[in-house]
Short mmCIF file of C-alpha atoms and ligand atoms in Angstrom, two decimals:
data_model
loop_
_atom_site.label_atom_id
_atom_site.label_comp_id
_atom_site.label_asym_id
_atom_site.label_seq_id
_atom_site.Cartn_x
_atom_site.Cartn_y
_atom_site.Cartn_z
CA MET A 13 0.00 0.00 0.00
CA VAL A 14 1.26 3.45 -0.87
CA VAL A 15 -0.28 6.57 0.63
CA VAL A 16 0.79 9.91 -0.83
CA MET A 17 0.10 12.82 1.54
CA GLN A 18 -1.00 16.18 0.15
CA GLU A 19 1.52 18.96 -0.19
CA GLY A 20 1.34 20.80 3.14
CA ALA A 21 -0.32 17.93 5.02
CA THR A 22 0.28 18.40 8.74
CA GLU A 23 2.38 16.09 10.89
CA ALA A 24 -0.77 15.21 12.87
CA GLN A 25 -2.55 14.13 9.67
CA THR A 26 0.43 12.04 8.60
CA GLU A 27 0.62 10.42 12.02
CA ALA A 28 -3.08 9.61 11.96
CA VAL A 29 -2.61 7.77 8.66
CA ILE A 30 0.41 5.93 10.04
CA ARG A 31 -1.66 4.85 13.07
CA ARG A 32 -4.44 3.61 10.80
CA LEU A 33 -1.99 1.62 8.67
CA VAL A 34 -0.43 0.07 11.78
CA GLU A 35 -3.90 -0.82 13.10
CA MET A 36 -4.53 -2.58 9.83
CA GLY A 37 -1.39 -4.68 10.29
CA PHE A 38 0.99 -2.82 8.01
CA THR A 39 4.62 -2.02 8.76
CA VAL A 40 5.05 1.60 7.72
CA HIS A 41 8.05 3.04 5.90
CA ARG A 42 8.05 6.79 5.56
CA SER A 43 9.69 8.69 2.73
CA THR A 44 9.81 12.46 2.88
CA GLY A 45 10.09 13.91 -0.61
CA VAL A 46 10.51 17.53 -1.67
CA ARG A 47 6.73 18.02 -2.00
CA HIS A 48 5.00 14.98 -0.62
CA THR A 49 5.42 12.57 2.22
CA VAL A 50 4.88 9.04 0.98
CA LEU A 51 3.95 6.22 3.35
CA GLY A 52 4.72 2.70 2.24
CA GLY A 53 2.66 0.11 4.05
CA VAL A 54 4.04 -3.41 3.85
CA GLY A 55 1.75 -6.06 5.16
CA PRO A 56 -0.55 -8.98 4.60
CA MET A 57 -3.65 -7.00 3.60
CA ASP A 58 -3.55 -7.16 -0.17
CA ASP A 59 -7.33 -7.07 -0.57
CA PHE A 60 -7.82 -3.85 1.39
CA ASP A 61 -9.74 -1.02 -0.33
CA PRO A 62 -7.43 2.01 -0.54
CA VAL A 63 -10.46 4.37 -0.53
CA ALA A 64 -10.64 3.96 3.28
CA LEU A 65 -7.28 5.73 3.45
CA GLU A 66 -7.94 8.15 0.64
CA VAL A 67 -10.81 9.76 2.58
CA MET A 68 -8.58 10.60 5.53
CA ASP A 69 -7.54 14.22 6.06
CA GLY A 70 -4.38 15.26 4.30
CA VAL A 71 -4.28 12.24 1.96
CA LYS A 72 -3.73 12.93 -1.73
CA GLU A 73 -4.00 9.37 -3.00
CA ALA A 74 -3.68 5.79 -1.86
CA HIS A 75 -3.14 2.71 -3.93
CA ARG A 76 -2.10 -0.85 -3.71
CA ILE A 77 1.28 -1.71 -5.15
CA VAL A 78 0.70 -4.69 -7.35
CA SER A 79 4.36 -5.62 -7.79
CA PRO A 80 5.78 -8.17 -5.33
CA TYR A 81 8.39 -5.64 -4.20
CA LYS A 82 6.91 -2.59 -2.46
CA LEU A 83 9.62 -0.35 -1.05
CA ALA A 84 11.81 -0.80 -4.14
CA SER A 85 8.93 0.25 -6.39
CA ARG A 86 9.12 3.66 -8.02
CA HIS A 87 5.68 4.45 -6.51
CA PHE A 88 7.32 4.64 -3.09
CA ARG A 89 9.65 7.46 -4.14
CA PRO A 90 8.53 8.82 -7.51
CA GLY A 91 11.28 11.44 -7.50
CA GLY A 92 14.04 8.82 -7.19
CA THR A 93 16.58 8.10 -4.48
CA THR A 94 19.92 9.81 -4.20
CA VAL A 95 22.52 8.08 -2.08
CA ARG A 96 24.79 10.72 -0.53
CA ILE A 97 28.21 9.95 0.87
CA GLY A 98 30.17 13.05 1.82
CA ASN A 99 29.99 15.26 -1.24
CA VAL A 100 29.34 12.39 -3.65
CA GLU A 101 25.78 11.81 -4.83
CA ILE A 102 24.79 8.55 -6.48
CA GLY A 103 21.57 8.90 -8.45
CA GLY A 104 21.85 12.67 -8.85
CA HIS A 105 22.52 14.71 -11.97
CA LYS A 106 26.20 13.86 -12.06
CA LEU A 107 27.35 10.35 -12.97
CA VAL A 108 29.50 8.46 -10.51
CA ALA A 109 32.53 6.43 -11.53
CA MET A 110 33.75 3.61 -9.29
CA ALA A 111 36.96 2.04 -10.54
CA GLY A 112 39.94 -0.01 -9.49
CA PRO A 113 41.31 -3.51 -9.73
CA CYS A 114 39.25 -6.65 -9.33
CA SER A 115 41.33 -7.61 -6.26
CA VAL A 116 43.48 -5.78 -3.77
CA GLU A 117 46.92 -7.32 -4.36
CA THR A 118 49.66 -5.09 -2.92
CA GLU A 119 50.07 -1.65 -1.40
CA GLU A 120 51.92 -0.40 -4.49
CA GLN A 121 49.24 -1.71 -6.84
CA ILE A 122 46.46 0.03 -4.89
CA GLU A 123 48.36 3.29 -4.49
CA ALA A 124 48.99 3.38 -8.25
CA SER A 125 45.36 2.46 -8.93
CA ALA A 126 44.05 5.19 -6.61
CA GLU A 127 46.15 7.79 -8.41
CA ILE A 128 44.88 6.66 -11.82
CA VAL A 129 41.27 6.54 -10.64
CA ALA A 130 41.38 9.96 -8.96
CA SER A 131 43.25 11.74 -11.72
CA ALA A 132 40.81 10.45 -14.36
CA GLY A 133 37.96 12.01 -12.33
CA ALA A 134 36.37 9.00 -10.66
CA GLN A 135 34.99 9.34 -7.13
CA VAL A 136 35.20 5.81 -5.72
CA ILE A 137 37.95 3.18 -5.69
CA ARG A 138 36.93 -0.46 -5.91
CA GLY A 139 38.89 -3.57 -5.02
CA GLY A 140 37.97 -6.91 -3.53
CA ALA A 141 39.58 -7.98 -0.27
CA PHE A 142 37.28 -11.01 -0.05
CA LYS A 143 36.99 -12.61 -3.47
CA PRO A 144 34.24 -15.00 -4.57
CA ARG A 145 36.27 -17.22 -6.91
CA SER A 146 34.84 -20.10 -8.93
CA SER A 147 37.82 -22.25 -7.92
CA PRO A 148 38.96 -22.68 -4.32
CA TYR A 149 42.56 -22.74 -5.65
CA SER A 150 42.35 -19.21 -7.12
CA PHE A 151 43.52 -16.12 -5.19
CA GLN A 152 40.95 -15.50 -2.45
CA GLY A 153 41.88 -11.96 -1.44
CA LEU A 154 43.94 -10.33 1.33
CA GLY A 155 41.08 -9.93 3.80
CA GLU A 156 41.47 -7.19 6.43
CA LYS A 157 44.95 -6.29 5.23
CA GLY A 158 43.48 -5.56 1.80
CA LEU A 159 40.79 -3.33 3.28
CA ARG A 160 43.38 -1.38 5.23
CA ILE A 161 45.45 -0.83 2.08
CA LEU A 162 42.39 0.29 0.16
CA ARG A 163 41.23 2.74 2.85
CA ALA A 164 44.66 4.34 3.18
CA ALA A 165 45.07 4.86 -0.57
CA ALA A 166 41.51 6.18 -0.87
CA SER A 167 42.04 8.71 1.91
CA ARG A 168 45.30 9.94 0.39
CA ASN A 169 43.57 10.46 -2.95
CA GLY A 170 40.22 11.85 -1.81
CA LEU A 171 38.26 8.78 -2.88
CA LEU A 172 35.47 6.69 -1.37
CA VAL A 173 35.83 2.90 -1.04
CA VAL A 174 33.56 0.15 -2.34
CA SER A 175 34.42 -3.45 -1.49
CA GLU A 176 32.64 -6.77 -1.42
CA VAL A 177 31.10 -8.42 1.63
CA MET A 178 30.65 -12.16 1.11
CA ASP A 179 29.32 -13.21 4.48
CA GLN A 180 27.63 -11.81 7.59
CA VAL A 181 30.76 -12.33 9.68
CA GLN A 182 32.64 -9.86 7.45
CA ILE A 183 30.13 -7.02 7.97
CA PRO A 184 31.93 -5.33 10.92
CA LEU A 185 35.22 -5.24 8.98
CA LEU A 186 33.59 -3.88 5.85
CA THR A 187 31.68 -1.19 7.73
CA GLU A 188 34.93 -0.11 9.37
CA TYR A 189 36.91 0.28 6.14
CA ALA A 190 34.46 0.78 3.25
CA ASP A 191 31.96 3.51 2.40
CA ILE A 192 29.86 1.20 0.22
CA LEU A 193 29.41 -2.53 0.78
CA GLN A 194 29.18 -4.55 -2.41
CA VAL A 195 27.02 -7.66 -2.61
CA GLY A 196 28.36 -9.72 -5.48
CA ALA A 197 26.35 -11.48 -8.14
CA ARG A 198 26.83 -14.85 -6.45
CA ASN A 199 25.34 -13.51 -3.23
CA MET A 200 22.37 -11.62 -4.66
CA GLN A 201 20.04 -14.21 -3.17
CA ASN A 202 21.92 -14.80 0.07
CA PHE A 203 18.87 -13.71 2.01
CA ASN A 204 20.45 -13.94 5.47
CA LEU A 205 23.22 -11.61 4.33
CA LEU A 206 20.69 -9.21 2.75
CA ARG A 207 18.65 -9.08 5.96
CA GLU A 208 21.74 -8.23 7.99
CA LEU A 209 22.63 -5.48 5.54
CA GLY A 210 19.10 -4.12 5.99
CA ASN A 211 19.98 -3.45 9.62
CA LEU A 212 22.91 -1.23 8.65
CA ARG A 213 22.64 2.45 7.79
CA LYS A 214 25.32 2.27 5.15
CA PRO A 215 25.13 2.25 1.32
CA ILE A 216 24.90 -1.17 -0.32
CA LEU A 217 25.82 -1.88 -3.93
CA LEU A 218 23.69 -4.84 -4.97
CA LYS A 219 24.84 -6.63 -8.11
CA ARG A 220 22.45 -8.55 -10.30
CA GLY A 221 22.79 -12.33 -9.98
CA ILE A 222 24.30 -14.34 -12.82
CA ALA A 223 20.91 -15.74 -13.81
CA ALA A 224 18.58 -13.36 -11.99
CA THR A 225 15.56 -11.66 -13.49
CA ILE A 226 15.03 -7.96 -12.91
CA GLU A 227 12.16 -8.81 -10.56
CA GLU A 228 14.42 -11.07 -8.51
CA LEU A 229 17.00 -8.28 -8.29
CA LEU A 230 14.32 -5.91 -6.99
CA LEU A 231 13.07 -8.47 -4.49
CA SER A 232 16.63 -8.83 -3.19
CA ALA A 233 16.81 -5.04 -2.83
CA GLU A 234 13.49 -5.26 -0.95
CA TYR A 235 15.15 -7.48 1.69
CA ILE A 236 17.59 -4.64 2.46
CA LEU A 237 15.01 -1.84 2.25
CA SER A 238 12.52 -3.66 4.47
CA GLY A 239 15.08 -3.58 7.27
CA GLY A 240 15.08 0.22 7.01
CA ASN A 241 18.30 0.64 5.05
CA TYR A 242 17.16 2.68 2.04
CA GLN A 243 20.63 3.34 0.65
CA VAL A 244 20.71 0.68 -2.02
CA ILE A 245 22.41 1.06 -5.40
CA LEU A 246 21.65 -1.54 -8.07
CA CYS A 247 24.23 -2.81 -10.54
CA GLU A 248 23.68 -4.44 -13.93
CA ARG A 249 26.74 -6.63 -14.50
CA GLY A 250 25.67 -8.96 -17.28
CA ILE A 251 23.78 -12.21 -17.13
CA ARG A 252 24.57 -15.71 -18.32
CA THR A 253 23.04 -16.57 -21.68
CA PHE A 254 23.81 -19.01 -24.52
CA GLU A 255 26.27 -16.47 -25.97
CA THR A 256 29.94 -17.39 -25.55
CA SER A 257 31.68 -14.46 -27.30
CA THR A 258 31.47 -12.47 -24.11
CA ARG A 259 31.84 -13.68 -20.50
CA ASN A 260 28.29 -12.50 -19.75
CA THR A 261 25.62 -10.77 -21.80
CA MET A 262 25.47 -7.12 -20.77
CA ASP A 263 21.76 -6.40 -20.42
CA ILE A 264 21.68 -2.73 -21.36
CA ALA A 265 17.88 -2.85 -21.58
CA ALA A 266 17.78 -3.60 -17.85
CA ILE A 267 18.87 -0.01 -17.22
CA PRO A 268 15.77 1.77 -18.62
CA VAL A 269 13.57 -1.03 -17.26
CA LEU A 270 14.97 -0.51 -13.76
CA ARG A 271 14.65 3.24 -14.02
CA ARG A 272 10.96 2.77 -14.72
CA LEU A 273 10.31 0.14 -12.05
CA THR A 274 12.38 1.46 -9.17
CA HIS A 275 13.51 4.70 -7.53
CA LEU A 276 16.89 3.20 -6.67
CA PRO A 277 20.03 4.41 -8.48
CA VAL A 278 21.31 2.06 -11.17
CA ILE A 279 24.92 1.68 -12.18
CA ALA A 280 26.50 -0.55 -14.81
CA ASP A 281 29.55 -2.82 -14.69
CA PRO A 282 30.74 -3.34 -18.26
CA SER A 283 33.86 -5.22 -17.05
CA HIS A 284 32.03 -8.29 -15.73
CA GLY A 285 29.33 -7.56 -18.30
CA THR A 286 31.66 -8.40 -21.19
CA GLY A 287 34.76 -10.11 -19.75
CA LYS A 288 37.03 -8.61 -22.41
CA ARG A 289 38.71 -5.25 -22.14
CA ASP A 290 38.10 -4.30 -25.79
CA TYR A 291 34.35 -4.34 -25.19
CA VAL A 292 34.33 -2.47 -21.90
CA VAL A 293 34.48 1.08 -23.24
CA PRO A 294 31.69 0.65 -25.86
CA MET A 295 29.44 -0.90 -23.19
CA ALA A 296 30.29 1.89 -20.75
CA ARG A 297 29.19 4.40 -23.39
CA ALA A 298 26.01 2.41 -24.06
CA ALA A 299 25.15 2.17 -20.36
CA VAL A 300 25.45 5.92 -19.86
CA ALA A 301 23.42 6.57 -22.99
CA ALA A 302 20.75 4.19 -21.63
CA GLY A 303 20.43 6.18 -18.41
CA ALA A 304 22.83 4.59 -15.92
CA ASP A 305 23.67 6.72 -12.88
CA GLY A 306 27.26 5.58 -12.93
CA LEU A 307 29.81 2.93 -13.80
CA LEU A 308 31.78 0.28 -11.95
CA VAL A 309 34.90 -0.55 -13.96
CA GLU A 310 38.02 -2.65 -13.43
CA VAL A 311 41.32 -0.85 -14.01
CA HIS A 312 44.84 -1.92 -12.96
CA PRO A 313 48.28 -0.33 -13.36
CA ASP A 314 49.42 -3.55 -15.10
CA PRO A 315 46.29 -5.45 -16.18
CA ASP A 316 48.17 -8.30 -17.85
CA HIS A 317 49.59 -9.26 -14.46
CA ALA A 318 46.41 -8.81 -12.43
CA PHE A 319 45.72 -11.60 -9.91
CA SER A 320 42.11 -11.80 -11.11
CA ASP A 321 39.98 -10.69 -14.09
CA GLY A 322 42.95 -9.28 -16.06
CA ALA A 323 41.30 -9.93 -19.43
CA GLN A 324 38.46 -7.54 -18.66
CA THR A 325 40.61 -4.96 -16.89
CA LEU A 326 41.43 -1.63 -18.52
CA SER A 327 44.90 -0.11 -18.61
CA PRO A 328 45.32 3.36 -17.09
CA ASP A 329 45.27 4.96 -20.55
CA GLN A 330 42.18 3.05 -21.62
CA PHE A 331 40.43 4.11 -18.42
CA THR A 332 41.31 7.77 -18.83
CA ASP A 333 40.09 7.59 -22.41
CA MET A 334 36.86 5.92 -21.28
CA MET A 335 36.19 8.71 -18.78
CA GLU A 336 36.56 11.29 -21.54
CA GLN A 337 34.21 9.45 -23.85
CA VAL A 338 31.69 8.96 -21.08
CA ARG A 339 31.71 12.68 -20.31
CA ALA A 340 30.72 13.40 -23.91
CA ILE A 341 27.89 10.83 -23.79
CA ALA A 342 26.70 12.16 -20.43
CA ALA A 343 26.45 15.68 -21.83
CA ALA A 344 24.51 14.36 -24.83
CA VAL A 345 21.88 12.75 -22.58
CA GLY A 346 21.54 15.71 -20.22
CA ARG A 347 23.80 14.44 -17.43
CA ALA A 348 27.13 15.59 -16.11
CA ALA A 349 30.17 13.41 -15.50
C1 LIG B 423 33.68 -8.06 -8.75
O1 LIG B 423 33.12 -6.94 -8.76
O2 LIG B 423 34.92 -8.22 -8.80
C2 LIG B 423 32.82 -9.27 -8.79
C3 LIG B 423 33.24 -10.42 -8.27
O3 LIG B 423 31.69 -9.04 -9.44
P1 LIG B 423 30.40 -9.99 -9.67
O4 LIG B 423 29.89 -10.30 -8.32
O5 LIG B 423 29.49 -9.12 -10.49
O6 LIG B 423 30.86 -11.20 -10.43
MN1 LIG B 424 36.30 -8.92 -10.93
#
């Protein structure tokens, strides 16, 4: 159930509606927009007639949300969500670039990466300290040491940090060192992890699962939102199809679809989306043209010697070039970069 309050509705009127929703068995999530307060009621009463709420003082409109996800639905926040971290806004007018190596390997590698990322104009450094690898024999990440390296390099270069959390037990470490916690594709439906992240008040970057539908992605976001953590950023990173020319099939169409269905910011990861560095820049351009709020890209000072995902990792020059091209596309679609 979504109840949109009138512009200028009083606090007492809003509280009366909240009380009524609670009486009816709904859990109420409140979103205060520029003009309207929107109340999202999540509960068992799907057959309730919204007119009973619509007649209450101060109510502009009330309607049932038919989609299985409620708080992730665009109806809940028609104006969109902006995730703010310091002076960086994700989901605002300006695009956000998150870039760095697949894995944190050494202090020198991360320092060099941070310099490349910052000087090309990106705002966030990425790098996995806990790596979900298909093989248990592949490099698994440096753990806390990696997070410490990442944080130090980010602070020296005025960057924010995004890094992956693979398990609930890693949450305290990630919250200590990272500004944004990434949930990887393989964990998109790790519901226990999502619920725990819902209890945080920290931005979460939720990547689309390898074989997940858009609806499943939004339901996973709903797990986090329903815990009261509304700072969720979605990421299209390619899905597995019958095509073998690319590592995954970058679903560019998911970007406008998500923008219609949800208020949450949407970024694109053309690195995992294609698996080959030659295709990363064209897909980055396409994602921005399609309306993405930002990009997550793998870049390494020496990509051919990267511990993981080297084939899809840009060189510093390729990354700088990508940022320039993306700025031109952003301007063409009415955004800044
Ligand atoms: C990553 O960002 O390095 C990563 C493992 O991504 P994904 O979960 O999308 O495969
Ligand atoms: Mn990777």
